[in-house]
Amino acid sequence: MSEATATQDVHVDRVLVSLRDVHRDYPLGAERVHALQGVTLDVERGDYVAIVGPSGCGKSTLLNLIGVIDQPTSGTVEIGGKRVDQMSDWEATSFRLRNIGFVFQRFYLMPILSALENVALPMAEAGFPKEEQRMRAAELLEYVGLSSRERHRPSQLSGGEQQRVAIARALANRPALLLADEPTGELDAHTGAEIISLFQRLNSDGATILVVTHDEELAGAARRKIHMRDGRIVDGAVHP
Amino acid sequence: MQQPSPRTIAIDESLAAQAKLKVGDRVTLLARPAAEDYAVMTATPSGYTPSATPPETVIVAAIVRRGADPSQVARGDLLVRMHLDQLQEISGYGDRVDRFAIATKPGLRIGQLLDHINDVAFGFRAYRSHDIAVETSRTFQVVSRFHRAIGVITIVASSVFLLCIMVLKVEERRRDIAALRLMGISRSSIVKSIIVEAALVAVLGSILGVALGWAASLFVNWHYQGLYRTPLEFSIVTPEIVAVAVSLSLFLGAAAGVLASLRLVRTPPLVLLGR
Ligand SMILES: Nc1ncnc2c1ncn2[C@@H]1O[C@H](COP(=O)(O)OP(=O)(O)OP(=O)(O)O)[C@@H](O)[C@H]1O
Ligand SMILES: [Mg+2]
């Protein structure tokens, strides 16, 4: 094996997310909204990327494509070397379950389940044994600082605590990628700061994180900031 | 003249209650002049009404509970069992008899007996008690069919209602369902869990319904058995009824769950979230 190919292999392996000339149009009556207009982007393993830009510039659209929730009108999206832009609903669902953790602005915890059960839910779907589900869910809750809240229902938790449960749930199946769309959007500055430091800790423990946010603090904590405008990346500089 | 010891009669509970009679009471049998075709009895604490033939004093020897005959329930008849000559005397019918029953020994060929009697009989006919029972319960069959129709209509109406509630309930969870789908929970897992939940609620509901029906039937029986003084069961909850109720609600609940959840899991999650 030549040295050149070896380096290239390492490079390919390091890139986790790879988008090439991605367009996403939404039909709007007779018109079409060009939400993404040729986005090309690589995200390396272990990176912590914040996507920022004015409202309506296509941040959520981009995150949804990377999260295999949505499909591009044209262009390719690869995650871990696997094309994900043409997957059937069934393939996409199962891919998301095992490879992607989502954190939403509104935590979307199941109201009738306890914190522990909420965290165990994706593991149950993936078919892990009950005991393993319980143990790992407890570990994850401990990681996000909620060991004492295992039996609590979402309604018995504060907003910040609910978001931390949601983050623990996103990590349940050891996803390659953690995606968050305005994770601090519903929280006050103080609880928002807790989430920000949690993301930093996660990233230093090896998680690859992509956040979309208007929150300067959260964006500032990322290693790399990507600026978007009108469906294009205008600046993808590495964060100092 | 030596007084022969009085003969005995038996009366039914209704009469005992109305005339405040108990076993051992002495009563006088007489027909009121104005009413020739029925028998009246009056308690006589202080003697009796004089009449042509001196009325006979008898002793109430027994108070009998009536059999469970639906055809007699609402008629309010008062029954007295007396000796035949007393009846003839009091009714003035003489030898006339409207109907009488013959008890047969087991093993007798009743068909042949009937044919024989009907061949020789003049002015009357013999029937099997079974045939008479069938004949007299025609009304009840109609009523029962009517009840069944009401039951079917109730079930159809409540199924529609159930489906609507189910759709609304599931609709309330569209965001939860969308979030589950985004997390990678499959459609079939979601539908399954909704079916399980719906079925559970349906079974609990039907158990509650059966308990309520059972309590209502106890009350109905208690009330009407008291009112008509009959051991007749007016309302019964059989194991078959319970089985039908539980399995029907299980089926309807699960079906409503399927219909309601399919609608939602077919919608893309981003659309469910209002995007
Ligand atoms: N389902 C849709 N149908 C039609 N147009 C859509 C749809 N989703 C998004 N758009 C449009 O695409 C563009 C990008 O939307 P997107 O949600 O990605 O913006 P955003 O950067 O996340 O904005 P915000 O910061 O307000 O969340 C907007 O103009 C929006 O109106
Ligand atoms: Mg957005």
XYZ file of C-alpha atoms and ligand atoms in Angstrom:
547
model
C 0.000 0.000 0.000
C 1.453 3.373 -1.022
C 1.710 6.193 1.458
C -0.703 8.365 -0.514
C -3.594 5.869 -0.378
C -2.950 5.237 3.282
C -3.325 8.944 4.060
C -6.402 9.111 1.919
C -7.959 6.169 3.746
C -7.341 7.894 7.022
C -8.885 11.035 5.595
C -12.004 9.211 4.328
C -12.349 7.558 7.691
C -12.097 10.856 9.506
C -14.945 12.438 7.586
C -18.249 11.445 9.103
C -20.689 13.651 7.217
C -20.202 14.621 3.628
C -22.572 16.740 1.525
C -21.967 17.493 -2.131
C -23.824 20.256 -3.971
C -27.014 19.696 -2.035
C -30.178 21.470 -3.134
C -33.523 21.352 -1.405
C -36.562 22.988 -3.000
C -39.953 23.191 -1.426
C -42.946 23.590 -3.694
C -44.975 26.595 -2.580
C -48.065 26.833 -4.747
C -46.786 27.377 -8.306
C -43.477 28.751 -6.953
C -40.554 26.851 -5.479
C -38.689 27.889 -2.366
C -34.972 27.209 -2.731
C -34.182 26.427 0.891
C -30.722 25.037 0.091
C -28.835 26.108 -3.017
C -25.737 23.984 -3.461
C -24.372 23.160 -0.029
C -21.077 21.282 0.117
C -19.808 20.375 3.557
C -17.622 17.866 5.401
C -17.850 17.220 9.103
C -15.091 15.187 10.713
C -15.519 12.657 13.467
C -15.236 14.225 16.876
C -16.022 17.694 15.523
C -18.402 20.114 17.200
C -20.074 22.308 14.604
C -22.489 25.175 15.103
C -24.614 26.250 12.143
C -25.703 29.881 12.422
C -27.421 32.414 10.219
C -30.543 34.520 9.915
C -33.983 33.010 10.238
C -35.108 31.192 7.103
C -31.591 30.745 5.690
C -31.969 26.942 5.626
C -30.274 25.788 8.849
C -33.032 23.385 9.914
C -33.418 22.142 6.365
C -29.706 21.282 6.310
C -29.863 19.562 9.696
C -32.888 17.529 8.604
C -31.020 16.291 5.524
C -28.031 15.270 7.626
C -30.410 13.625 10.107
C -32.002 11.542 7.313
C -35.388 13.004 8.099
C -35.638 14.664 4.731
C -34.248 14.062 1.251
C -32.417 16.563 -0.989
C -33.887 17.628 -4.319
C -30.421 17.023 -5.773
C -26.900 16.351 -4.538
C -25.587 13.649 -2.247
C -25.445 13.142 1.493
C -23.122 10.528 2.990
C -22.820 9.554 6.617
C -19.993 7.247 7.614
C -19.405 6.536 3.920
C -23.009 5.475 3.357
C -25.342 7.282 0.977
C -28.403 8.361 2.933
C -30.130 10.706 0.486
C -32.221 8.098 -1.311
C -33.212 5.808 1.515
C -36.681 4.380 1.823
C -38.687 5.366 4.867
C -37.945 2.040 6.505
C -34.183 2.230 5.842
C -34.027 5.827 6.993
C -35.919 5.048 10.202
C -33.635 2.193 11.103
C -30.548 4.255 10.153
C -31.659 7.106 12.425
C -32.290 4.705 15.287
C -28.746 3.352 15.255
C -26.636 6.223 13.972
C -28.202 9.551 14.829
C -29.230 11.173 18.079
C -31.679 14.068 17.891
C -32.194 16.838 20.377
C -35.106 19.154 19.670
C -35.985 22.595 20.870
C -39.073 21.142 22.559
C -37.762 18.090 24.310
C -40.524 15.714 23.105
C -40.256 13.306 25.993
C -43.067 10.774 26.289
C -45.260 12.160 29.082
C -46.333 8.813 30.522
C -42.808 7.395 30.760
C -40.303 8.070 33.519
C -36.966 9.694 32.729
C -35.311 6.280 32.761
C -37.927 4.754 30.460
C -37.669 7.666 28.062
C -33.915 7.142 27.796
C -34.371 3.378 27.379
C -36.957 3.763 24.606
C -34.554 3.811 21.606
C -32.683 0.842 23.092
C -35.936 -1.089 23.435
C -36.651 -0.362 19.779
C -33.148 -1.525 18.827
C -33.800 -4.784 20.682
C -31.349 -4.578 23.573
C -32.080 -6.849 26.555
C -34.128 -5.204 29.329
C -31.336 -5.314 31.902
C -28.855 -3.710 29.540
C -31.393 -1.005 28.653
C -31.913 -0.204 32.301
C -28.227 -0.132 33.135
C -27.198 2.020 30.217
C -30.141 4.387 30.715
C -29.093 4.806 34.355
C -25.489 5.458 33.279
C -26.614 8.057 30.762
C -28.810 9.809 33.310
C -25.853 9.875 35.643
C -23.728 11.346 32.844
C -26.191 14.223 32.389
C -26.432 14.671 36.170
C -29.933 13.294 36.725
C -29.340 10.091 38.695
C -31.783 11.251 41.326
C -34.536 11.824 38.762
C -34.770 8.340 37.191
C -38.355 7.751 38.324
C -39.611 11.256 37.588
C -42.068 11.932 34.809
C -41.233 14.736 32.358
C -43.952 16.883 33.957
C -42.068 16.627 37.262
C -38.845 17.937 35.722
C -37.702 21.473 34.933
C -37.119 22.512 31.314
C -33.349 22.148 31.669
C -33.737 18.714 33.262
C -36.116 17.609 30.507
C -33.611 18.698 27.881
C -30.870 16.748 29.643
C -33.094 13.661 29.665
C -33.667 14.235 25.937
C -29.902 14.431 25.394
C -29.404 11.186 27.351
C -32.091 9.608 25.170
C -30.353 10.858 21.996
C -27.189 9.086 23.163
C -28.930 5.808 23.989
C -27.847 3.773 20.979
C -24.316 5.270 20.868
C -25.008 7.302 17.720
C -22.152 8.387 15.482
C -23.687 11.829 15.283
C -25.594 14.076 17.679
C -27.838 16.662 16.024
C -29.511 19.492 17.890
C -31.877 22.149 16.517
C -32.076 25.115 18.894
C -31.499 22.942 21.997
C -31.422 26.011 24.250
C -34.328 27.753 22.504
C -36.829 27.063 25.276
C -34.439 27.548 28.180
C -33.317 30.572 30.193
C -29.675 31.669 30.097
C -28.706 29.734 33.220
C -30.172 26.354 32.208
C -28.999 27.021 28.660
C -25.445 27.295 30.021
C -25.808 23.854 31.628
C -26.736 22.374 28.248
C -23.820 24.158 26.603
C -21.315 22.727 29.060
C -22.912 19.305 28.696
C -22.368 19.481 24.924
C -18.758 20.490 25.486
C -18.199 17.586 27.842
C -19.829 15.214 25.354
C -17.605 16.498 22.562
C -14.432 16.162 24.615
C -15.565 12.589 25.341
C -15.594 11.973 21.585
C -19.108 12.779 20.360
C -19.551 14.405 16.965
C -22.047 17.221 17.416
C -23.918 19.488 15.012
C -26.056 22.252 16.466
C -28.271 24.776 14.754
C -28.730 27.819 16.920
C -29.363 31.505 17.343
C -27.761 31.297 20.781
C -24.405 33.131 20.622
C -23.137 31.331 23.715
C -23.917 27.918 22.305
C -22.438 28.758 18.899
C -19.359 30.203 20.583
C -18.736 26.969 22.455
C -18.435 24.955 19.223
C -15.065 24.192 17.632
C -16.299 25.309 14.256
C -18.958 27.783 13.163
C -20.705 27.578 9.825
C -22.481 30.717 8.661
C -25.359 30.379 6.242
C -27.313 32.866 4.213
C -30.061 32.278 1.639
C -29.521 28.544 1.467
C -25.751 28.730 1.064
C -22.765 28.350 3.358
C -21.047 31.731 3.307
C -18.387 31.035 5.914
C -17.219 27.737 7.369
C -14.150 28.868 9.208
C -12.675 26.707 11.922
C -13.370 28.223 15.317
C -10.218 29.637 16.860
C -123.151 -31.087 66.978
C -119.467 -31.802 66.966
C -117.384 -29.329 64.982
C -115.155 -31.092 62.446
C -111.677 -29.623 62.522
C -111.377 -26.926 59.774
C -109.831 -27.787 56.462
C -106.721 -26.017 55.190
C -105.892 -23.856 52.205
C -102.675 -22.403 50.817
C -102.301 -18.837 49.612
C -99.553 -17.116 47.734
C -97.206 -14.477 49.033
C -98.912 -11.562 47.327
C -102.206 -12.360 48.906
C -100.610 -12.950 52.284
C -98.988 -9.551 52.082
C -102.092 -7.716 50.855
C -104.525 -9.269 53.310
C -101.941 -9.419 56.113
C -102.389 -13.154 56.591
C -100.010 -15.608 58.113
C -99.905 -19.363 58.538
C -102.443 -20.481 61.129
C -104.918 -17.660 60.512
C -108.571 -18.584 60.245
C -110.351 -17.225 57.230
C -113.781 -17.570 55.723
C -114.376 -18.562 52.146
C -117.306 -16.890 50.454
C -118.347 -15.506 47.134
C -119.595 -11.942 47.143
C -123.047 -11.825 45.640
C -122.136 -9.107 43.152
C -119.161 -10.910 41.797
C -120.066 -14.377 40.700
C -117.062 -15.382 38.732
C -114.271 -14.864 41.140
C -113.411 -15.952 44.629
C -112.879 -13.492 47.432
C -111.520 -14.109 50.843
C -111.799 -11.801 53.780
C -110.055 -12.023 57.063
C -112.519 -12.272 59.906
C -111.332 -10.984 63.179
C -114.990 -10.435 64.220
C -117.072 -12.935 62.322
C -118.299 -13.213 58.732
C -120.978 -12.050 56.329
C -124.041 -14.280 56.474
C -125.059 -16.029 53.264
C -127.403 -18.791 52.014
C -125.058 -21.636 52.702
C -122.989 -20.903 55.739
C -119.489 -20.080 54.574
C -116.723 -22.424 55.530
C -113.969 -21.369 57.856
C -110.564 -22.660 56.902
C -107.011 -22.389 58.181
C -104.159 -20.940 56.171
C -101.768 -23.862 56.250
C -99.143 -22.580 53.881
C -97.979 -19.499 52.081
C -96.511 -20.517 48.766
C -94.050 -18.740 46.584
C -95.064 -18.676 42.967
C -93.052 -20.351 40.265
C -91.046 -18.261 37.858
C -93.656 -17.891 35.146
C -93.095 -14.815 33.031
C -96.650 -14.908 31.700
C -98.043 -14.314 35.184
C -95.650 -11.666 36.334
C -97.489 -8.524 35.388
C -101.044 -9.752 35.879
C -101.266 -9.168 39.613
C -103.462 -12.238 40.230
C -103.907 -13.445 43.762
C -103.754 -17.211 44.112
C -105.491 -19.521 46.550
C -105.136 -23.267 46.594
C -108.320 -24.791 48.011
C -110.160 -28.049 47.780
C -112.062 -28.646 44.599
C -115.490 -28.696 46.275
C -114.696 -25.402 47.947
C -113.829 -23.933 44.593
C -117.007 -25.287 43.041
C -119.042 -23.924 45.918
C -117.442 -20.545 45.914
C -117.286 -20.016 42.168
C -120.703 -21.380 41.430
C -119.246 -23.107 38.362
C -120.363 -26.481 39.511
C -118.613 -29.143 37.463
C -117.191 -26.757 34.936
C -113.426 -26.701 34.502
C -111.535 -24.416 32.170
C -108.313 -26.334 32.146
C -106.414 -28.806 34.161
C -102.991 -30.331 34.080
C -102.063 -34.005 34.090
C -98.701 -35.043 35.422
C -97.237 -37.988 33.547
C -94.782 -40.571 34.752
C -91.374 -40.453 33.161
C -90.985 -42.680 30.130
C -94.561 -42.358 28.974
C -95.126 -41.866 25.245
C -96.755 -38.483 25.487
C -97.383 -38.175 21.769
C -99.524 -41.282 21.746
C -101.303 -40.250 24.910
C -102.146 -36.867 23.418
C -103.475 -38.462 20.220
C -105.551 -40.817 22.272
C -107.025 -38.108 24.468
C -107.728 -35.822 21.533
C -109.445 -38.680 19.672
C -111.888 -39.352 22.448
C -112.164 -35.847 23.853
C -115.270 -33.842 23.257
C -115.135 -30.080 23.733
C -111.545 -29.817 24.804
C -108.064 -30.419 23.576
C -104.892 -31.702 25.217
C -101.542 -30.069 24.656
C -98.032 -30.685 25.803
C -97.001 -28.197 28.466
C -93.914 -27.527 26.364
C -96.031 -26.455 23.375
C -98.105 -24.176 25.558
C -94.953 -22.673 27.008
C -93.614 -21.977 23.519
C -96.935 -20.525 22.441
C -97.264 -18.261 25.445
C -93.701 -17.001 25.199
C -94.110 -15.633 21.645
C -94.387 -12.152 23.086
C -91.158 -12.606 24.933
C -89.385 -13.717 21.801
C -90.519 -10.542 20.068
C -89.391 -8.451 23.018
C -86.090 -10.288 23.065
C -85.566 -9.673 19.346
C -86.328 -6.033 19.944
C -83.727 -5.902 22.701
C -81.185 -7.485 20.415
C -81.863 -4.804 17.807
C -81.366 -2.102 20.435
C -78.132 -3.824 21.433
C -76.817 -3.867 17.876
C -77.683 -0.210 17.346
C -75.961 0.678 20.620
C -72.843 -1.219 19.616
C -72.698 0.373 16.165
C -73.242 3.865 17.576
C -70.670 3.401 20.314
C -68.119 1.994 17.848
C -68.397 5.156 15.777
C -68.074 7.167 18.957
C -65.090 5.086 20.046
C -63.367 5.579 16.699
C -63.898 9.347 16.881
C -62.468 9.485 20.398
C -59.563 7.312 19.381
C -58.796 9.542 16.385
C -58.936 12.623 18.622
C -56.787 11.001 21.315
C -54.177 9.878 18.831
C -54.318 13.263 17.124
C -53.385 14.858 20.452
C -50.199 12.864 20.287
C -49.156 13.797 16.771
C -46.066 15.623 18.064
C -45.071 12.711 20.280
C -45.514 10.345 17.384
C -43.509 12.622 15.099
C -40.700 12.778 17.684
C -40.721 8.997 18.021
C -40.491 8.615 14.257
C -37.596 11.119 14.103
C -35.795 9.154 16.835
C -36.018 6.090 14.627
C -38.961 4.287 16.179
C -40.592 2.317 13.370
C -44.158 2.731 12.201
C -45.025 -0.793 13.236
C -43.707 -0.258 16.778
C -45.831 2.861 17.117
C -48.961 1.225 15.713
C -48.357 -1.806 17.914
C -48.032 0.235 21.069
C -51.183 2.191 20.233
C -53.072 -1.058 19.605
C -51.860 -2.523 22.880
C -52.891 0.605 24.718
C -56.278 0.733 22.987
C -56.879 -2.948 23.672
C -55.937 -2.539 27.306
C -58.286 0.395 27.702
C -61.002 -1.546 25.868
C -60.650 -4.586 28.129
C -60.619 -2.445 31.255
C -63.646 -0.601 29.917
C -65.516 -3.784 29.152
C -64.710 -5.213 32.585
C -66.063 -2.020 34.098
C -69.087 -2.268 31.807
C -69.720 -5.880 32.779
C -69.424 -4.984 36.467
C -71.869 -2.137 35.960
C -74.243 -4.362 34.002
C -74.007 -7.028 36.645
C -74.788 -4.521 39.416
C -77.664 -3.089 37.368
C -79.045 -6.566 36.787
C -78.851 -7.341 40.520
C -80.803 -4.167 41.177
C -83.382 -4.868 38.471
C -83.940 -8.387 39.807
C -84.147 -7.216 43.380
C -86.612 -4.469 42.483
C -88.979 -6.419 40.226
C -88.839 -9.642 42.207
C -90.016 -7.586 45.160
C -92.608 -5.744 43.105
C -94.166 -8.836 41.543
C -93.294 -11.281 44.316
C -91.723 -13.763 41.961
C -88.409 -15.588 41.868
C -88.300 -14.848 38.144
C -84.927 -13.528 36.936
C -85.652 -10.385 34.964
C -82.093 -9.771 33.950
C -79.196 -12.192 33.670
C -75.502 -11.756 32.926
C -74.266 -15.051 31.514
C -70.631 -16.016 30.897
C -71.465 -15.892 27.163
C -72.588 -12.289 27.465
C -69.388 -11.400 29.324
C -67.283 -13.199 26.725
C -69.049 -11.426 23.857
C -68.758 -8.045 25.580
C -65.053 -8.394 26.334
C -64.051 -9.812 22.972
C -66.188 -7.344 21.045
C -64.702 -4.379 22.878
C -61.224 -5.824 22.495
C -61.767 -6.116 18.763
C -63.396 -2.701 18.388
C -60.779 -1.019 20.576
C -57.881 -2.540 18.673
C -59.524 -1.744 15.315
C -60.091 1.861 16.344
C -56.451 2.008 17.461
C -55.238 0.699 14.113
C -57.398 3.074 12.067
C -56.475 6.080 14.171
C -52.743 5.402 14.314
C -52.311 4.368 10.672
C -53.537 7.786 9.633
C -50.774 9.444 11.631
C -47.815 7.161 10.984
C -48.396 7.491 7.249
C -47.859 11.239 7.504
C -44.188 12.230 7.293
C -42.925 13.244 10.765
C -41.848 16.706 9.645
C -45.385 17.364 8.404
C -46.722 16.160 11.768
C -44.479 18.655 13.511
C -46.047 21.353 11.371
C -43.034 21.888 9.158
N -42.085 22.387 4.496
C -41.768 23.538 3.890
N -42.494 23.981 2.863
C -42.185 25.118 2.251
N -41.159 25.898 2.584
C -40.395 25.512 3.623
C -40.661 24.314 4.338
N -39.728 24.186 5.317
C -38.929 25.270 5.204
N -39.333 26.050 4.193
C -38.670 27.278 3.783
O -37.305 27.014 3.558
C -36.502 28.062 4.058
C -35.509 27.544 5.066
O -36.231 27.079 6.199
P -35.490 26.568 7.506
O -36.519 26.059 8.412
O -34.412 25.644 7.128
O -34.887 27.902 8.083
P -34.035 28.101 9.404
O -32.737 28.614 9.007
O -34.065 26.867 10.238
O -34.867 29.246 10.121
P -35.080 29.480 11.690
O -33.825 30.034 12.204
O -36.195 30.475 11.723
O -35.448 28.178 12.271
C -37.451 29.102 4.612
O -37.646 30.097 3.646
C -38.719 28.352 4.840
O -39.822 29.187 4.674
Mg -34.882 26.302 12.109
